[in-house]
Amino acid sequence: MGEALLMQGNEACVRGAIRAGMRFFAGYPITPSTEIAELASLMLPKYNGKFIQMEDEISSMAAVIGASLCGLKAMTATSGPGFSLKQENIGYASMTEIPCVVVDVMRGGPSTGLPTCVSQGDVMQSRWGTHGDHPVIVIAPSTVKDIYYMTIKAFNYSERYRIPVILLLDEVNAHMRESVVIENDVEIWDRKRPLTRENHKPYAADEDGVPPMGEFGKGYRFHVTGLVHDETGHPTNSSEEAEKLIRRLHYKLEKSRDDIVIYEKFKTERCRTLIIAFGSVARVCKDVICQINDDSIGLFIPYTIWPFPDKELLSLIQKNRIERIYVPELNTGQMILEVQRIVFGRCEVLGINKYSGELITPTEIIKCLRRG
Amino acid sequence: MFKKQVIIGGTGGQGIMLAGIIIGEAAVYDGYHVIQCQNYGPESRGGASRSDIIISDSEIYYPKVQKADIFVSLSQEAFNRYLKYSDASSIIIVDKSIDVGNVAGCKSYGMIEYAYKVLNRPMTINMIAIGIMNSLTGILSQEGIRKAIEKNVPPNTFDVNYSAYNAGYSLLKSL
Amino acid sequence: MRIELLNKYFKMDQLPHIWCPGCGNGIALGAAVEAIDNSTMDKDKICIVSGIGCSSRASGYLNFDSLHTTHGRAIAFATGIKLANPELNVIVITGDGDCTAIGGNHLIHGCRRNIDINVLVFNNNIYGMTGGQYSPTTPRNARTSTSRQGTVERQFDICKLSENAGATYVARGTVFHYKHLIGLIEGAFKNKGFSIVEILTPCPIQFGRRNKTPEPADMMRLLKNSTSFSDDGKTKIGVFRDEKEPEFVSEYIKLLSNEGDISV
């Protein structure tokens, strides 16, 4: 076990990323994510890695995809308005299956909103921000230690499944410093490489739905396009190929879904009331659970909010015969929509919402629980 | 269970954030669980700013200070704005220049004056404040503080900062 | 273009191309391929990056590593590629709308960084793929599908724009002056820095038909008559700037080391 360090959330993100093998970062300054770019600019060159401050968030996303195509693990980081700007190219990465990690540190919105204040308003944007049907993985860590390890997970998933992974932080866990002990052993995954350059079909997938990925400059001479394409990578207007491609893009995640979802059950053994919370709010809820010390109330934390751990939640609801679910979140009610979809009327689902730019307090949550 | 919640308040530019980080890091060296949060406005100079530190021997979940066991204020605006996070049991440490009104039991020291006139180093007011705080409460080890200062200030200013801390630590007796 | 180059550098199974009869894009691409063939670049280290539009389809026809990106962003993708792998020879193929309207910001910042990328702008003064709307290089008073009474807006001079933004190689040629064009593109490849070649090319279908030059030959004649190698008031063609200045990637990689702690 390593030494304990006082680490900022944004710092944990950069350290985790470099540990995962990140060697390219492109970004554009925006509060409250800026420390990620600052630290990446300082640290990456020491690892033979590259940092570039681009002219905007659109080009940052583009540069990250370009670098990933050259074989480097690449990341960008932003917040609210910048996340909106990145969306088109996130869709491009999704369609072309180019691994990359996108950090969105959530702040108050819409628009410029509250730049220095916390929110969880990007739950739906992280899932559906870019146009069209597309697969995506969104991971929302709660503590600073989570941020370190889940940044590594984000890279691992992105490389293995050739998909953009969104790491959803918030102003509270990104800016706070917390004591963290970094373990020596972590698992690092790399992308699959093609076995041969002969007759290289860049989009011919293996059984897991994921095509091995070549890199530019190695003699594969392959084409990449955001248009619907066939196994050769070239555009096609064939409706069969279009359907096959979209189906496979979703299949590769569905097939590995059980390996992807991350969640935590906190004191749920005997609970009949369940709180479901993510990000910084999850840790506030742990405080609540410990304060009230009543085993009829438990906590479920989804860390992958997309795909949501729906099977796991459902089985808990059924096993414990949950009567009521509370969903506290720092927005007007986004994750609750997914919870309601899963619960499908099996029990009561109530939202606890705060959107003032401040973190919800344990007292505020307890008040709602007592009100019934 | 050991748990201390600390708020350091002041004006932007007084090194409030750095003070919070040094206290937090010193507590990590002492083996505690620590959370340090900053509250800041868009202006990086002027205005009231505060740094929250929670130190505990068990895991900390809620990351913000709800009630400060220790409240240090280096400016009038910060005192007025953050006083609500303290109560009668809190240790309140303020600079002599601050009008505390009818708040009883505030410990008032001429920190700013000392930094300007005695040390001739206005930038070290945060170190003096940490020194006073630790001298009054004894929550952190001297070694932990020394290490934390060493790690967080430029090497060529370590001596100045560390001696300012020590001056604060022993200031109680002289004031 | 020399016929043997077709088999050498094109993905024959991707042809025929989508360009209309009379379009100059094929000539412009042919000149680019001849310049590539004349160069000493390792052909496995060439990477073609394009945006969206008629000209940007060129990337898919060439037998190199190629990236057909999002509208306007080719230079931004290319920047990531060049920085990630400085060994690559990065060639951006883009159009006037892609490069100077939606992608204008990336163009000027590419110039400012002087990153070693070669940008070939196929300038046909119109948005062809979407059906003939006015672009930032459509001349004043020209008729388009969104300016039926004549374009009111003024046009960009791509070369002046790039030169003033810091590009170190700036040239303009036309598909009529084919051999000259090949030379200009070769010059771009030789420059270690941001190079841009504006290639004037006709779009008889979307531009010509609305502007009294419906025949491809009319438009070719126009290219010939409206341009000049000297300063005589016509649109000047040739090299406007070819200078050596610090290049971004080679400057940046001087900062790199392996001193980072593995345990992070």
PDB file of N, CA and C in Angstrom, chain B residues 49-85:
ATOM      1  N   SER B  49     -13.290  34.732   1.045  1.00  0.00           N
ATOM      2  CA  SER B  49     -13.133  33.340   0.616  1.00  0.00           C
ATOM      3  C   SER B  49     -12.896  32.490   1.844  1.00  0.00           C
ATOM      4  N   ARG B  50     -13.139  31.195   1.694  1.00  0.00           N
ATOM      5  CA  ARG B  50     -12.946  30.341   2.854  1.00  0.00           C
ATOM      6  C   ARG B  50     -12.455  28.981   2.440  1.00  0.00           C
ATOM      7  N   SER B  51     -11.754  28.366   3.338  1.00  0.00           N
ATOM      8  CA  SER B  51     -11.261  27.024   3.108  1.00  0.00           C
ATOM      9  C   SER B  51     -11.775  26.168   4.265  1.00  0.00           C
ATOM     10  N   ASP B  52     -12.420  25.052   3.912  1.00  0.00           N
ATOM     11  CA  ASP B  52     -12.970  24.150   4.936  1.00  0.00           C
ATOM     12  C   ASP B  52     -12.074  22.936   5.068  1.00  0.00           C
ATOM     13  N   ILE B  53     -11.801  22.551   6.278  1.00  0.00           N
ATOM     14  CA  ILE B  53     -11.013  21.339   6.488  1.00  0.00           C
ATOM     15  C   ILE B  53     -11.749  20.460   7.501  1.00  0.00           C
ATOM     16  N   ILE B  54     -11.893  19.198   7.166  1.00  0.00           N
ATOM     17  CA  ILE B  54     -12.464  18.246   8.121  1.00  0.00           C
ATOM     18  C   ILE B  54     -11.394  17.192   8.384  1.00  0.00           C
ATOM     19  N   ILE B  55     -11.123  16.955   9.682  1.00  0.00           N
ATOM     20  CA  ILE B  55     -10.091  16.003  10.074  1.00  0.00           C
ATOM     21  C   ILE B  55     -10.753  14.964  10.963  1.00  0.00           C
ATOM     22  N   SER B  56     -10.570  13.697  10.649  1.00  0.00           N
ATOM     23  CA  SER B  56     -11.282  12.682  11.428  1.00  0.00           C
ATOM     24  C   SER B  56     -10.477  11.389  11.477  1.00  0.00           C
ATOM     25  N   ASP B  57     -10.738  10.583  12.522  1.00  0.00           N
ATOM     26  CA  ASP B  57     -10.061   9.284  12.560  1.00  0.00           C
ATOM     27  C   ASP B  57     -10.875   8.208  11.840  1.00  0.00           C
ATOM     28  N   SER B  58     -12.058   8.571  11.342  1.00  0.00           N
ATOM     29  CA  SER B  58     -12.809   7.603  10.527  1.00  0.00           C
ATOM     30  C   SER B  58     -13.227   8.270   9.215  1.00  0.00           C
ATOM     31  N   GLU B  59     -13.797   7.471   8.324  1.00  0.00           N
ATOM     32  CA  GLU B  59     -14.091   7.987   6.991  1.00  0.00           C
ATOM     33  C   GLU B  59     -15.062   9.178   7.055  1.00  0.00           C
ATOM     34  N   ILE B  60     -14.829  10.162   6.201  1.00  0.00           N
ATOM     35  CA  ILE B  60     -15.678  11.362   6.190  1.00  0.00           C
ATOM     36  C   ILE B  60     -16.579  11.270   4.967  1.00  0.00           C
ATOM     37  N   TYR B  61     -17.864  11.405   5.158  1.00  0.00           N
ATOM     38  CA  TYR B  61     -18.762  11.329   4.013  1.00  0.00           C
ATOM     39  C   TYR B  61     -19.186  12.714   3.538  1.00  0.00           C
ATOM     40  N   TYR B  62     -19.881  13.451   4.386  1.00  0.00           N
ATOM     41  CA  TYR B  62     -20.313  14.794   3.959  1.00  0.00           C
ATOM     42  C   TYR B  62     -19.100  15.718   3.946  1.00  0.00           C
ATOM     43  N   PRO B  63     -18.791  16.310   2.790  1.00  0.00           N
ATOM     44  CA  PRO B  63     -17.492  16.989   2.661  1.00  0.00           C
ATOM     45  C   PRO B  63     -17.440  18.440   3.124  1.00  0.00           C
ATOM     46  N   LYS B  64     -18.581  19.018   3.499  1.00  0.00           N
ATOM     47  CA  LYS B  64     -18.550  20.440   3.862  1.00  0.00           C
ATOM     48  C   LYS B  64     -18.640  20.580   5.386  1.00  0.00           C
ATOM     49  N   VAL B  65     -18.089  21.682   5.861  1.00  0.00           N
ATOM     50  CA  VAL B  65     -18.182  21.952   7.298  1.00  0.00           C
ATOM     51  C   VAL B  65     -19.599  22.416   7.618  1.00  0.00           C
ATOM     52  N   GLN B  66     -20.236  21.732   8.562  1.00  0.00           N
ATOM     53  CA  GLN B  66     -21.582  22.153   8.959  1.00  0.00           C
ATOM     54  C   GLN B  66     -21.504  23.073  10.171  1.00  0.00           C
ATOM     55  N   LYS B  67     -20.686  22.652  11.136  1.00  0.00           N
ATOM     56  CA  LYS B  67     -20.446  23.505  12.305  1.00  0.00           C
ATOM     57  C   LYS B  67     -18.961  23.469  12.584  1.00  0.00           C
ATOM     58  N   ALA B  68     -18.349  24.638  12.583  1.00  0.00           N
ATOM     59  CA  ALA B  68     -16.902  24.681  12.751  1.00  0.00           C
ATOM     60  C   ALA B  68     -16.529  24.526  14.223  1.00  0.00           C
ATOM     61  N   ASP B  69     -15.625  23.599  14.489  1.00  0.00           N
ATOM     62  CA  ASP B  69     -15.060  23.513  15.838  1.00  0.00           C
ATOM     63  C   ASP B  69     -14.048  24.635  16.008  1.00  0.00           C
ATOM     64  N   ILE B  70     -13.422  24.979  14.888  1.00  0.00           N
ATOM     65  CA  ILE B  70     -12.442  26.059  14.895  1.00  0.00           C
ATOM     66  C   ILE B  70     -12.754  26.990  13.728  1.00  0.00           C
ATOM     67  N   PHE B  71     -12.906  28.279  14.024  1.00  0.00           N
ATOM     68  CA  PHE B  71     -13.169  29.249  12.959  1.00  0.00           C
ATOM     69  C   PHE B  71     -12.114  30.345  13.037  1.00  0.00           C
ATOM     70  N   VAL B  72     -11.282  30.422  12.015  1.00  0.00           N
ATOM     71  CA  VAL B  72     -10.245  31.443  11.965  1.00  0.00           C
ATOM     72  C   VAL B  72     -10.655  32.475  10.921  1.00  0.00           C
ATOM     73  N   SER B  73     -10.693  33.739  11.292  1.00  0.00           N
ATOM     74  CA  SER B  73     -11.050  34.747  10.302  1.00  0.00           C
ATOM     75  C   SER B  73     -10.007  35.848  10.223  1.00  0.00           C
ATOM     76  N   LEU B  74      -9.613  36.146   9.015  1.00  0.00           N
ATOM     77  CA  LEU B  74      -8.579  37.164   8.804  1.00  0.00           C
ATOM     78  C   LEU B  74      -9.142  38.436   8.171  1.00  0.00           C
ATOM     79  N   SER B  75     -10.460  38.475   7.952  1.00  0.00           N
ATOM     80  CA  SER B  75     -11.038  39.711   7.432  1.00  0.00           C
ATOM     81  C   SER B  75     -12.441  39.900   7.987  1.00  0.00           C
ATOM     82  N   GLN B  76     -12.846  41.153   8.033  1.00  0.00           N
ATOM     83  CA  GLN B  76     -14.163  41.494   8.584  1.00  0.00           C
ATOM     84  C   GLN B  76     -15.278  40.831   7.774  1.00  0.00           C
ATOM     85  N   GLU B  77     -15.130  40.919   6.455  1.00  0.00           N
ATOM     86  CA  GLU B  77     -16.183  40.371   5.585  1.00  0.00           C
ATOM     87  C   GLU B  77     -16.337  38.865   5.796  1.00  0.00           C
ATOM     88  N   ALA B  78     -15.200  38.175   5.900  1.00  0.00           N
ATOM     89  CA  ALA B  78     -15.245  36.725   6.109  1.00  0.00           C
ATOM     90  C   ALA B  78     -15.861  36.412   7.471  1.00  0.00           C
ATOM     91  N   PHE B  79     -15.496  37.231   8.473  1.00  0.00           N
ATOM     92  CA  PHE B  79     -16.052  37.016   9.811  1.00  0.00           C
ATOM     93  C   PHE B  79     -17.570  37.144   9.779  1.00  0.00           C
ATOM     94  N   ASN B  80     -18.041  38.220   9.160  1.00  0.00           N
ATOM     95  CA  ASN B  80     -19.485  38.457   9.115  1.00  0.00           C
ATOM     96  C   ASN B  80     -20.199  37.348   8.349  1.00  0.00           C
ATOM     97  N   ARG B  81     -19.580  36.931   7.264  1.00  0.00           N
ATOM     98  CA  ARG B  81     -20.268  35.982   6.398  1.00  0.00           C
ATOM     99  C   ARG B  81     -20.264  34.555   6.937  1.00  0.00           C
ATOM    100  N   TYR B  82     -19.184  34.157   7.592  1.00  0.00           N
ATOM    101  CA  TYR B  82     -19.063  32.743   7.971  1.00  0.00           C
ATOM    102  C   TYR B  82     -19.310  32.459   9.455  1.00  0.00           C
ATOM    103  N   LEU B  83     -19.575  33.530  10.216  1.00  0.00           N
ATOM    104  CA  LEU B  83     -19.825  33.343  11.652  1.00  0.00           C
ATOM    105  C   LEU B  83     -20.948  32.334  11.918  1.00  0.00           C
ATOM    106  N   LYS B  84     -21.903  32.307  10.994  1.00  0.00           N
ATOM    107  CA  LYS B  84     -23.066  31.423  11.173  1.00  0.00           C
ATOM    108  C   LYS B  84     -22.684  29.934  11.237  1.00  0.00           C
ATOM    109  N   TYR B  85     -21.474  29.609  10.785  1.00  0.00           N
ATOM    110  CA  TYR B  85     -21.049  28.198  10.843  1.00  0.00           C
ATOM    111  C   TYR B  85     -20.426  27.837  12.196  1.00  0.00           C
TER     112      TYR B  85
END
